[in-house]
Tab-separated table of C-alpha atoms in Angstrom:
chain	number	residue	atom	x	y	z
I	1	MET	CA	0.122	-0.278	0.214
I	2	SER	CA	1.549	3.544	-0.772
I	3	GLU	CA	-0.695	6.300	-0.187
I	4	GLU	CA	1.112	8.784	-2.850
I	5	ALA	CA	0.588	6.398	-5.570
I	6	THR	CA	-2.888	6.813	-5.318
I	7	PRO	CA	-5.374	10.617	-4.918
I	8	LEU	CA	-6.491	9.052	-1.802
I	9	GLY	CA	-5.216	7.809	1.260
I	10	CYS	CA	-6.685	4.650	3.316
I	11	THR	CA	-7.952	6.587	5.985
I	12	ARG	CA	-10.574	8.024	3.102
I	13	VAL	CA	-11.078	5.481	1.237
I	14	GLU	CA	-12.998	3.494	4.166
I	15	PRO	CA	-15.682	5.302	5.101
I	16	LEU	CA	-16.400	5.365	1.223
I	17	LEU	CA	-15.693	1.488	0.329
I	18	ASP	CA	-19.300	0.598	1.013
I	19	ALA	CA	-20.986	2.563	-1.246
I	20	TYR	CA	-18.532	1.949	-3.816
I	21	ILE	CA	-18.952	-1.506	-3.300
I	22	ASP	CA	-23.067	-0.971	-3.902
I	23	GLY	CA	-22.687	1.416	-6.247
I	24	GLU	CA	-23.850	4.378	-4.681
I	25	LEU	CA	-20.507	6.376	-5.098
I	26	ASP	CA	-21.118	9.009	-7.549
I	27	ALA	CA	-18.694	9.027	-10.334
I	28	ALA	CA	-15.934	11.616	-9.364
I	29	ARG	CA	-15.323	9.414	-6.086
I	30	ALA	CA	-15.603	6.433	-7.616
I	31	GLN	CA	-12.883	7.120	-9.989
I	32	LEU	CA	-10.884	8.455	-6.972
I	33	VAL	CA	-11.379	5.110	-5.037
I	34	ALA	CA	-10.715	2.835	-7.761
I	35	PRO	CA	-6.884	3.742	-8.146
I	36	HIS	CA	-6.613	3.031	-4.691
I	37	LEU	CA	-8.025	-0.356	-4.639
I	38	MET	CA	-5.722	-0.957	-7.289
I	39	THR	CA	-2.665	-0.293	-5.318
I	40	CYS	CA	-3.833	-1.154	-1.442
I	41	ALA	CA	-4.543	-4.622	-0.440
I	42	ARG	CA	-5.630	-3.987	2.646
I	43	CYS	CA	-8.651	-2.404	0.703
I	44	SER	CA	-9.109	-4.628	-2.341
I	45	GLU	CA	-8.833	-7.240	0.646
I	46	GLU	CA	-11.791	-5.518	2.265
I	47	VAL	CA	-13.854	-5.143	-0.739
I	48	ALA	CA	-13.720	-8.878	-1.423
I	49	ALA	CA	-15.040	-9.368	1.973
I	50	CYS	CA	-17.444	-8.031	1.610
I	51	SER	CA	-18.789	-9.275	-1.866
I	52	ALA	CA	-18.076	-12.822	-0.852
I	53	ALA	CA	-20.094	-12.346	2.279
I	54	ALA	CA	-22.657	-11.259	-0.263
I	55	ASN	CA	-22.307	-13.899	-2.456
I	56	ALA	CA	-22.889	-16.179	0.720
I	57	LEU	CA	-25.991	-14.314	1.405
I	58	ARG	CA	-27.438	-14.664	-2.125
I	59	THR	CA	-26.050	-18.294	-1.935
I	60	ALA	CA	-27.776	-19.555	1.569
I	61	LEU	CA	-31.083	-17.160	1.121
I	62	ASP	CA	-31.893	-17.758	-3.132
I	63	LEU	CA	-34.727	-20.118	-2.180
I	64	PRO	CA	-37.668	-20.663	-4.389
I	65	PRO	CA	-40.755	-19.549	-2.436
I	66	PRO	CA	-43.168	-22.116	-1.056
I	67	GLU	CA	-44.765	-23.443	-4.211
I	68	HIS	CA	-48.242	-23.114	-2.245
I	69	LEU	CA	-47.711	-19.616	-1.128
I	70	TRP	CA	-50.137	-18.262	-3.933
I	71	THR	CA	-52.698	-20.977	-3.143
I	72	LEU	CA	-52.791	-19.786	0.702
I	73	VAL	CA	-53.160	-16.618	-0.270
I	74	GLU	CA	-55.642	-16.716	-2.397
I	75	ALA	CA	-57.514	-18.705	-0.116
I	76	GLU	CA	-57.123	-16.232	2.737
I	77	LEU	CA	-58.055	-13.835	0.640
I	78	ARG	CA	-61.325	-15.145	-0.509
I	79	ALA	CA	-61.855	-15.987	3.152
I	80	ARG	CA	-61.219	-12.272	4.358
I	81	ARG	CA	-63.102	-11.059	2.252
I	82	GLY	CA	-66.239	-13.055	3.216
I	83	ARG	CA	-65.576	-12.303	6.261
I	84	ALA	CA	-65.458	-8.509	5.932
I	85	TRP	CA	-69.006	-9.160	3.845
I	86	ALA	CA	-70.133	-11.282	6.678
I	87	TRP	CA	-68.996	-8.286	8.922
I	88	ARG	CA	-70.879	-5.819	6.735
I	89	LEU	CA	-74.101	-7.656	7.030
I	90	ALA	CA	-73.607	-7.832	10.890
I	91	LEU	CA	-73.380	-4.224	10.931
I	92	VAL	CA	-76.486	-3.733	8.513
I	93	ALA	CA	-78.337	-5.446	10.622
I	94	ALA	CA	-77.559	-3.860	13.621
I	95	ALA	CA	-77.979	-0.813	12.378
I	96	LEU	CA	-81.589	-1.569	11.554
I	97	ALA	CA	-82.072	-3.080	14.050
I	98	ALA	CA	-81.181	-0.203	15.746
I	99	SER	CA	-83.242	2.332	13.616
I	100	VAL	CA	-86.445	-0.254	14.089
I	101	ALA	CA	-85.914	0.209	18.059
I	102	ILE	CA	-85.407	4.065	18.077
I	103	ALA	CA	-88.413	4.315	16.268
I	104	LEU	CA	-90.053	2.431	18.544
I	105	VAL	CA	-88.778	4.754	21.287
I	106	LEU	CA	-89.140	7.854	19.636
I	107	ALA	CA	-92.914	7.095	18.757
I	108	PRO	CA	-94.565	7.161	22.352
I	109	ALA	CA	-93.089	10.256	21.970
I	110	ARG	CA	-94.457	12.044	19.077
I	111	ASN	CA	-98.055	10.285	19.772
I	112	ALA	CA	-97.687	12.049	22.869
I	113	ASP	CA	-100.824	14.273	21.508
I	114	PRO	CA	-103.272	14.093	24.718
I	115	ARG	CA	-105.759	14.097	21.819
I	116	LEU	CA	-104.275	11.023	20.340
I	117	ALA	CA	-103.441	9.511	23.672
I	118	SER	CA	-106.784	10.176	25.185
I	119	ALA	CA	-108.624	8.577	21.878
I	120	ALA	CA	-105.920	4.949	22.689
I	121	LYS	CA	-107.007	4.711	26.253
I	122	VAL	CA	-110.766	4.841	25.497
I	123	ALA	CA	-110.088	2.637	22.496
I	124	LEU	CA	-108.036	-0.043	24.786
I	125	LYS	CA	-110.008	0.390	27.523
I	126	PRO	CA	-113.635	-0.923	28.503
I	127	GLN	CA	-115.472	2.347	28.827
I	128	PRO	CA	-116.176	3.088	32.586
I	129	VAL	CA	-119.423	4.101	33.753
I	130	LYS	CA	-118.458	6.869	35.386
I	131	GLN	CA	-118.060	10.677	33.627
I	132	HIS	CA	-115.449	10.581	31.121
I	133	PRO	CA	-113.455	13.497	31.648
I	134	THR	CA	-114.158	14.384	28.176
I	135	ALA	CA	-118.326	13.581	28.466
I	136	GLY	CA	-118.439	17.150	28.670
I	137	PRO	CA	-117.421	20.859	28.144
I	138	PRO	CA	-115.460	22.173	31.078
I	139	GLN	CA	-118.694	24.603	31.794
I	140	GLY	CA	-121.404	21.991	31.303
I	141	PRO	CA	-123.325	20.795	34.817
I	142	GLU	CA	-121.327	18.094	37.208
I	143	LEU	CA	-122.333	14.130	36.312
I	144	GLY	CA	-122.532	11.076	37.935
I	145	PRO	CA	-124.129	7.981	37.608
I	146	GLU	CA	-127.178	8.713	39.893
I	147	PRO	CA	-127.406	12.728	39.033
I	148	SER	CA	-129.709	14.871	41.664
I	149	PRO	CA	-132.441	15.389	39.315
I	150	PRO	CA	-133.024	19.433	40.034
I	151	ALA	CA	-136.771	18.404	39.874
I	152	PRO	CA	-139.338	15.962	41.264
I	153	PRO	CA	-138.399	13.047	39.223
I	154	LYS	CA	-141.104	12.407	36.321
I	155	ARG	CA	-140.999	9.192	34.742
I	156	THR	CA	-139.544	9.356	31.303
I	157	GLN	CA	-139.906	5.648	29.823
I	158	LEU	CA	-137.678	5.552	26.137
I	159	PRO	CA	-140.027	3.858	23.972
I	160	GLY	CA	-139.351	0.172	23.504
I	161	ARG	CA	-138.960	-0.856	27.251
I	162	HIS	CA	-136.809	-4.154	25.067
I	163	ALA	CA	-135.690	-5.912	28.681
I	164	HIS	CA	-139.423	-7.463	28.723
I	165	HIS	CA	-139.081	-8.561	24.843
I	166	PRO	CA	-139.015	-11.633	24.633
I	167	ARG	CA	-135.370	-11.915	22.313
I	168	VAL	CA	-133.705	-9.412	25.027
I	169	ARG	CA	-134.331	-11.744	27.725
I	170	LYS	CA	-133.484	-14.831	25.551
I	171	LEU	CA	-130.343	-13.271	25.553
I	172	HIS	CA	-130.105	-11.847	28.948
I	173	ALA	CA	-130.518	-15.760	30.348
I	174	GLY	CA	-127.800	-16.692	27.677
I	175	GLN	CA	-124.035	-17.201	28.939
I	176	ARG	CA	-122.520	-15.356	26.694
I	177	ARG	CA	-121.062	-11.768	28.564
I	178	TYR	CA	-119.410	-10.215	25.623
I	179	VAL	CA	-120.388	-6.550	25.695
I	180	LYS	CA	-118.107	-4.559	22.837
I	181	PRO	CA	-116.555	-1.577	24.657
I	182	ALA	CA	-119.325	1.367	23.755
I	183	PRO	CA	-117.870	4.636	22.760
I	184	MET	CA	-118.943	6.687	25.121
I	185	ALA	CA	-121.393	8.976	23.163
I	186	LEU	CA	-121.704	11.977	24.435
I	187	ALA	CA	-124.016	14.851	23.250
I	188	ARG	CA	-124.718	18.198	24.105
I	189	ALA	CA	-125.267	21.862	22.419
I	190	ASP	CA	-128.635	20.568	20.716
I	191	GLN	CA	-127.501	18.554	18.238
I	192	PRO	CA	-129.404	15.388	17.368
I	193	VAL	CA	-127.936	12.450	19.373
I	194	LEU	CA	-128.261	8.448	17.559
I	195	VAL	CA	-127.928	5.711	19.080
I	196	VAL	CA	-127.952	2.436	17.999
I	197	VAL	CA	-128.614	-0.899	19.822
I	198	SER	CA	-127.617	-3.845	17.777
I	199	GLU	CA	-127.213	-7.818	17.985
I	200	PRO	CA	-123.552	-8.535	17.538
I	201	ALA	CA	-123.201	-10.950	14.038
I	202	ASP	CA	-121.207	-12.787	14.977
I	203	PRO	CA	-122.711	-14.315	18.491
I	204	GLN	CA	-119.535	-16.097	19.753
I	205	PRO	CA	-117.911	-14.790	22.929
I	206	GLN	CA	-114.659	-13.726	22.943
I	207	PRO	CA	-113.037	-14.877	26.099
I	208	SER	CA	-110.555	-12.014	25.914
I	209	ALA	CA	-113.235	-9.893	26.871
I	210	ARG	CA	-114.679	-11.685	29.291
I	211	GLU	CA	-113.543	-9.539	31.599
I	212	LEU	CA	-116.306	-6.577	30.019
I	213	SER	CA	-118.982	-4.782	31.808
I	214	ALA	CA	-121.645	-6.995	31.275
I	215	SER	CA	-124.281	-4.323	29.988
I	216	TYR	CA	-125.213	-1.108	29.407
I	217	LYS	CA	-127.844	1.124	29.837
I	218	ILE	CA	-128.017	4.478	27.776
I	219	ALA	CA	-128.947	7.245	30.665
I	220	VAL	CA	-129.619	10.883	30.149
I	221	SER	CA	-128.929	13.223	33.041
I	222	PRO	CA	-129.892	14.984	33.966
I	223	ASP	CA	-133.651	13.451	33.829
I	224	PRO	CA	-135.100	14.267	30.593
I	225	ALA	CA	-137.421	15.040	32.052
I	226	GLY	CA	-136.443	17.737	33.859
I	227	PRO	CA	-137.581	21.191	32.980
I	228	ASP	CA	-135.718	21.053	29.868
I	229	GLY	CA	-136.581	17.173	28.912
I	230	LEU	CA	-135.313	15.826	25.638
I	231	GLU	CA	-136.380	16.826	22.435
I	232	SER	CA	-137.413	15.303	19.030
I	233	LEU	CA	-137.181	11.398	20.142
I	234	ASN	CA	-137.699	9.090	17.995
I	235	VAL	CA	-137.377	5.281	18.542
I	236	ALA	CA	-136.613	2.748	15.394
I	237	LYS	CA	-136.885	-0.667	15.459
I	238	GLN	CA	-135.457	-3.680	13.351
I	239	TYR	CA	-136.709	-6.734	13.622
I	240	GLY	CA	-135.547	-10.071	12.157
I	241	PRO	CA	-137.065	-12.603	9.686
I	242	ASN	CA	-138.690	-14.904	12.744
I	243	GLY	CA	-140.014	-12.082	15.006
I	244	ASP	CA	-136.776	-11.480	17.063
I	245	LEU	CA	-135.134	-7.707	17.672
I	246	GLN	CA	-132.470	-6.693	15.744
I	247	ARG	CA	-131.861	-3.133	16.144
I	248	LEU	CA	-133.092	-0.607	18.163
I	249	ASP	CA	-132.189	2.985	16.749
I	250	ILE	CA	-133.148	6.264	19.465
I	251	SER	CA	-132.607	9.642	18.211
I	252	PHE	CA	-133.306	12.131	20.223
I	253	THR	CA	-132.129	15.763	20.580
I	254	LEU	CA	-130.514	17.132	24.363
I	255	PRO	CA	-131.348	20.259	25.833
I	256	GLY	CA	-128.172	22.158	25.513
I	257	ASN	CA	-127.341	21.533	29.493
I	258	LEU	CA	-127.787	17.763	29.273
I	259	VAL	CA	-125.432	15.102	27.673
I	260	ALA	CA	-126.138	11.192	27.000
I	261	SER	CA	-123.555	8.667	27.967
I	262	PRO	CA	-123.171	4.982	28.367
I	263	MET	CA	-123.713	3.741	32.169
I	264	GLU	CA	-123.331	0.553	33.345
I	265	GLY	CA	-125.407	-1.325	35.501
I	266	LYS	CA	-127.964	-4.183	35.163
I	267	GLY	CA	-131.053	-2.295	36.584
I	268	HIS	CA	-133.844	-2.056	33.965
I	269	ASP	CA	-137.119	-1.316	36.085
I	270	GLU	CA	-139.348	0.500	35.249
I	271	ASP	CA	-139.563	2.726	38.025
I	272	SER	CA	-136.072	4.196	37.386
I	273	ARG	CA	-135.683	8.001	37.607
I	274	LYS	CA	-133.879	8.451	34.478
I	275	GLY	CA	-134.937	7.029	31.077
I	276	SER	CA	-133.247	4.037	30.555
I	277	ILE	CA	-133.355	1.178	28.169
I	278	ASP	CA	-131.388	-2.234	28.986
I	279	ILE	CA	-129.147	-3.468	26.794
I	280	PRO	CA	-128.370	-7.235	26.843
I	281	ASP	CA	-125.166	-8.295	27.429
I	282	ASN	CA	-123.931	-9.340	24.239
I	283	TRP	CA	-125.149	-6.740	22.058
I	284	THR	CA	-123.733	-3.395	21.602
I	285	ILE	CA	-124.023	0.440	21.356
I	286	ALA	CA	-123.114	3.158	19.003
I	287	CYS	CA	-123.321	6.393	20.160
I	288	SER	CA	-122.911	9.341	17.103
I	289	ARG	CA	-124.153	12.571	16.881
K	1	MET	CA	-39.438	-20.130	-9.167
K	2	GLY	CA	-38.260	-23.191	-9.652
K	3	THR	CA	-40.799	-26.151	-10.524
K	4	ALA	CA	-44.285	-24.458	-9.277
K	5	LYS	CA	-46.829	-26.156	-10.274
K	6	ALA	CA	-49.310	-24.692	-12.836
K	7	ASP	CA	-52.248	-25.227	-10.526
K	8	GLN	CA	-50.614	-23.425	-7.944
K	9	SER	CA	-48.537	-20.714	-9.888
K	10	PRO	CA	-50.482	-17.620	-10.816
K	11	PRO	CA	-50.180	-16.747	-14.355
K	12	ARG	CA	-47.846	-14.308	-16.087
K	13	THR	CA	-50.232	-12.962	-18.771
K	14	LEU	CA	-49.531	-9.097	-17.363
K	15	ASP	CA	-46.361	-9.888	-15.850
K	16	THR	CA	-44.733	-7.806	-18.598
K	17	GLY	CA	-45.389	-4.595	-19.666
K	18	VAL	CA	-47.326	-3.339	-17.465
K	19	ALA	CA	-46.693	-0.899	-14.504
K	20	ASP	CA	-47.543	-1.569	-10.942
K	21	ARG	CA	-48.944	1.332	-10.969
K	22	GLU	CA	-51.580	0.416	-13.223
K	23	LEU	CA	-51.961	-2.792	-11.641
K	24	VAL	CA	-53.293	-1.442	-8.247
K	25	PRO	CA	-56.010	0.422	-9.530
K	26	ARG	CA	-57.300	-2.967	-11.988
K	27	CYS	CA	-56.900	-4.936	-8.386
K	28	ILE	CA	-59.481	-2.493	-6.531
K	29	GLY	CA	-61.650	-2.665	-9.185
K	30	GLY	CA	-61.540	-6.624	-8.847
K	31	ASP	CA	-59.362	-7.283	-11.527
K	32	GLU	CA	-58.360	-10.950	-10.336
K	33	GLU	CA	-55.676	-11.549	-13.400
K	34	ALA	CA	-53.955	-7.822	-11.979
K	35	LEU	CA	-53.559	-9.798	-8.370
K	36	ARG	CA	-52.332	-12.647	-9.820
K	37	CYS	CA	-50.131	-10.390	-11.668
K	38	LEU	CA	-49.161	-8.462	-8.535
K	39	PHE	CA	-47.975	-11.267	-6.399
K	40	ALA	CA	-46.339	-13.281	-9.170
K	41	ARG	CA	-44.300	-9.909	-9.373
K	42	HIS	CA	-43.286	-9.725	-5.955
K	43	HIS	CA	-43.374	-12.676	-3.921
K	44	ARG	CA	-40.162	-14.349	-4.262
K	45	TYR	CA	-38.634	-10.988	-3.242
K	46	VAL	CA	-41.472	-10.653	0.148
K	47	TRP	CA	-40.081	-14.425	0.689
K	48	LEU	CA	-36.444	-13.433	0.355
K	49	LEU	CA	-36.820	-10.982	2.900
K	50	CYS	CA	-38.874	-12.830	5.266
K	51	ASN	CA	-36.462	-15.968	4.798
K	52	GLY	CA	-33.449	-13.352	5.544
K	53	MET	CA	-34.967	-11.864	8.582
K	54	LEU	CA	-36.550	-14.916	10.208
K	55	ALA	CA	-34.424	-17.342	9.490
K	56	HIS	CA	-36.442	-19.997	10.150
K	57	ARG	CA	-38.935	-21.782	7.105
K	58	GLN	CA	-42.200	-22.151	8.477
K	59	ASP	CA	-42.194	-18.370	10.066
K	60	ALA	CA	-40.859	-16.770	6.679
K	61	GLU	CA	-43.219	-18.796	5.039
K	62	ASP	CA	-46.233	-17.397	7.038
K	63	ALA	CA	-44.973	-13.912	7.730
K	64	ALA	CA	-44.802	-13.637	3.287
K	65	GLN	CA	-48.120	-15.185	3.495
K	66	GLU	CA	-49.374	-12.809	5.977
K	67	ALA	CA	-46.984	-9.601	4.408
K	68	LEU	CA	-48.971	-10.512	0.676
K	69	ILE	CA	-52.294	-10.784	2.382
K	70	ARG	CA	-51.925	-7.665	4.130
K	71	ALA	CA	-50.823	-5.841	0.929
K	72	LEU	CA	-52.743	-6.904	-1.125
K	73	LYS	CA	-56.196	-6.967	0.834
K	74	ASN	CA	-55.085	-2.849	1.940
K	75	LEU	CA	-53.901	-1.598	-1.975
K	76	ARG	CA	-56.504	1.338	-1.617
K	77	ARG	CA	-53.509	2.399	0.929
K	78	PHE	CA	-51.046	2.373	-1.408
K	79	ARG	CA	-50.880	6.252	-2.018
K	80	GLY	CA	-47.891	6.218	-4.773
K	81	ASP	CA	-45.738	8.031	-2.524
K	82	SER	CA	-42.565	5.296	-3.106
K	83	THR	CA	-42.639	2.229	-5.678
K	84	PHE	CA	-45.359	-0.656	-5.463
K	85	ARG	CA	-42.129	-2.985	-4.034
K	86	THR	CA	-40.326	-0.481	-1.328
K	87	TRP	CA	-44.365	-0.184	-0.226
K	88	LEU	CA	-45.070	-4.005	-0.223
K	89	HIS	CA	-41.494	-4.941	1.806
K	90	ARG	CA	-42.214	-2.031	4.753
K	91	ILE	CA	-45.038	-4.519	5.748
K	92	ALA	CA	-43.324	-7.406	5.150
K	93	VAL	CA	-40.192	-5.789	7.095
K	94	ASN	CA	-43.340	-4.749	10.121
K	95	VAL	CA	-44.825	-8.537	9.932
K	96	CYS	CA	-41.193	-9.661	10.135
K	97	LEU	CA	-40.685	-7.696	13.164
K	98	ASP	CA	-43.717	-8.294	14.945
K	99	LEU	CA	-42.999	-11.800	14.431
K	100	LEU	CA	-40.012	-11.428	16.046
K	101	ARG	CA	-41.623	-9.598	19.232
K	102	ARG	CA	-43.714	-12.409	19.727
K	103	ARG	CA	-41.196	-14.690	19.238
K	104	ALA	CA	-38.587	-13.073	22.089
K	105	ARG	CA	-41.558	-13.540	24.232
K	106	THR	CA	-41.616	-17.392	23.561
K	107	PRO	CA	-38.800	-19.947	24.375
K	108	GLU	CA	-36.495	-20.558	21.303
K	109	GLN	CA	-37.205	-23.249	19.386
K	110	PRO	CA	-34.798	-24.155	16.682
K	111	GLY	CA	-35.813	-24.032	13.149
K	112	PRO	CA	-36.204	-26.130	10.317
K	113	PRO	CA	-32.884	-26.642	7.847
K	114	LEU	CA	-34.223	-23.686	4.697
K	115	LEU	CA	-32.461	-26.643	2.946
K	116	GLU	CA	-34.780	-29.557	3.695
K	117	GLU	CA	-37.468	-30.390	0.771
K	118	HIS	CA	-34.331	-29.050	-1.514
K	119	PRO	CA	-31.839	-32.389	-1.809
K	120	SER	CA	-30.708	-31.038	-4.996
K	121	ARG	CA	-28.952	-28.551	-2.614
K	122	ALA	CA	-27.997	-30.510	0.254
K	123	GLY	CA	-24.370	-29.556	-0.445
K	124	ASP	CA	-24.644	-26.016	0.869
K	125	VAL	CA	-26.874	-26.747	3.575
K	126	SER	CA	-24.247	-26.291	6.128
K	127	LEU	CA	-23.531	-23.067	3.875
K	128	ALA	CA	-27.238	-21.874	4.650
K	129	LEU	CA	-27.034	-22.966	8.327
K	130	ARG	CA	-24.064	-21.017	8.936
K	131	VAL	CA	-25.570	-17.693	7.172
K	132	ARG	CA	-29.072	-18.416	9.343
K	133	GLU	CA	-26.967	-18.379	12.551
K	134	ALA	CA	-24.437	-15.501	11.308
K	135	LEU	CA	-28.190	-13.306	10.181
K	136	ALA	CA	-30.226	-14.093	13.026
K	137	SER	CA	-27.675	-13.393	16.014
K	138	LEU	CA	-27.928	-10.068	13.989
K	139	PRO	CA	-30.313	-6.839	15.097
K	140	PRO	CA	-33.195	-7.044	13.007
K	141	ASN	CA	-32.485	-3.787	10.855
K	142	TYR	CA	-28.849	-5.193	10.160
K	143	ARG	CA	-30.922	-8.198	8.857
K	144	ALA	CA	-33.579	-6.234	6.864
K	145	VAL	CA	-30.722	-3.526	5.341
K	146	LEU	CA	-28.655	-6.951	4.847
K	147	VAL	CA	-30.852	-9.049	2.598
K	148	MET	CA	-32.672	-5.893	0.774
K	149	ARG	CA	-29.064	-4.854	0.136
K	150	GLU	CA	-27.274	-7.950	-1.060
K	151	VAL	CA	-29.704	-10.026	-2.060
K	152	GLU	CA	-32.375	-8.356	-3.339
K	153	GLY	CA	-30.599	-5.502	-4.762
K	154	PHE	CA	-33.023	-2.690	-3.687
K	155	SER	CA	-30.894	1.171	-3.983
K	156	TYR	CA	-29.935	3.150	-0.003
K	157	ALA	CA	-32.903	4.568	-0.969
K	158	GLU	CA	-35.298	2.297	-0.909
K	159	ILE	CA	-33.961	0.739	1.685
K	160	ALA	CA	-34.699	3.843	3.627
K	161	ASP	CA	-38.052	4.067	1.862
K	162	ALA	CA	-39.431	0.661	2.721
K	163	LEU	CA	-37.708	1.211	6.546
K	164	GLY	CA	-38.723	4.586	7.292
K	165	CYS	CA	-34.968	6.018	7.575
K	166	SER	CA	-32.982	8.080	6.461
K	167	THR	CA	-30.229	7.026	3.721
K	168	GLU	CA	-27.437	7.505	6.833
K	169	ASP	CA	-28.959	5.229	8.523
K	170	VAL	CA	-29.271	2.522	6.397
K	171	LYS	CA	-25.295	3.189	5.325
K	172	ASN	CA	-24.691	3.353	8.645
K	173	TRP	CA	-26.149	-0.118	9.624
K	174	LEU	CA	-25.433	-1.683	6.281
K	175	HIS	CA	-21.494	-1.482	7.216
K	176	ARG	CA	-21.681	-1.993	10.812
K	177	GLY	CA	-24.348	-5.150	9.537
K	178	ARG	CA	-21.800	-6.499	7.077
K	179	ARG	CA	-18.767	-6.385	9.519
K	180	LEU	CA	-20.328	-8.037	11.935
K	181	PHE	CA	-21.934	-10.897	9.956
K	182	ARG	CA	-18.361	-11.679	8.378
K	183	GLU	CA	-17.097	-12.111	11.768
K	184	ARG	CA	-20.018	-14.036	12.353
K	185	TYR	CA	-20.121	-16.244	9.419
K	186	GLY	CA	-16.466	-16.383	10.224
K	187	ALA	CA	-13.983	-15.028	7.966
K	188	GLN	CA	-12.064	-17.513	6.754
K	189	GLU	CA	-14.768	-19.445	5.560
K	190	ILE	CA	-14.952	-16.457	2.623
């Protein structure tokens, strides 16, 4: 090794040897290293050792990849794709379920309109006998099942006291205890009221409704025989082919301070202080204005 | 590739003339032929890297499989900032490092000879064993730069890109790695 014969000495060449071997040295410096290697045994041996080590690495590691690698990769890719789809489907299903749940939770709140709520209660529950909270206007008279008439009772019997009708008795005697919940028919302010009492088309008992009340009355309170009295009271009957009473239409007009409503109770005596019609157990009452 | 079976080796119809950057969007679009072409083009280098870093045939096979699956499954994340090869090698290096960390937490298991399935090269077994032992004694980053440089011919910039480091780091690691490898492999054998 003779440094004076080469442009660069070993101390300056050694740091460049790796880059020289790897071809990462720029051309100018590579031209300075090459002459040094031709004359310097130590540096040229270093380069040879590096090359030999690289050859050993290449020889030892240059193995063919496993032949089944593609098969494994392809199978795993397909499996993961399938799992990804399964996850997506599961997420979609979960999102749908969550949406339905949220909708169910929010729906009652949206229907919290008091009118809708009371309508739902009326539809779902058997109508109580007592005065419904919406039975009359706030300024109307206080109503109850046994209101005290302001005037001495005056018997005003509604026509057709069907408690004594044979057909009605027969129906009473029946074991059927089903009565459809009668809509609370409320009337006031001089508007005609139509009360339709009819035998159900399907006389089969409905066990789920057994708890419903047994009979209904149409009560008009305060006593229609009072000072105001009923106006334009009309009763229409419809009979079947065999002479059975099938339908009873009662229409009347209430004075301004009267309210009509179905009332619960079995009493149908003719001496009732109020005008009443006894309704067979399984008949229905529909009141409309 | 050696003697790959026809039904297991990917087709090579697209292996020439189509750049990786053109194949990637086709793969994302569901072109299976492009996918196979990308695999055929790069799987050998991934295998070499895993083999060199792990020095264990079964681990290398598992790592190469996992790296290729991760890459091919996440092609949308390849933005083209680097070459596809360096991007793929970055994934492979990470897979190997993960495996090495897991292996460090478990008792050392001697791996089978790298050439056990290649009796035609049985004469190289001792060489391969010594190389594997010498490599396995090096730090992982030294192994990675040595394999990528000496076996796969990566440039310093490509190695730096794949490893996420600077070219100066690559130079230093390569220099120290070479020296250590030669010391442990046995200078008299070279």
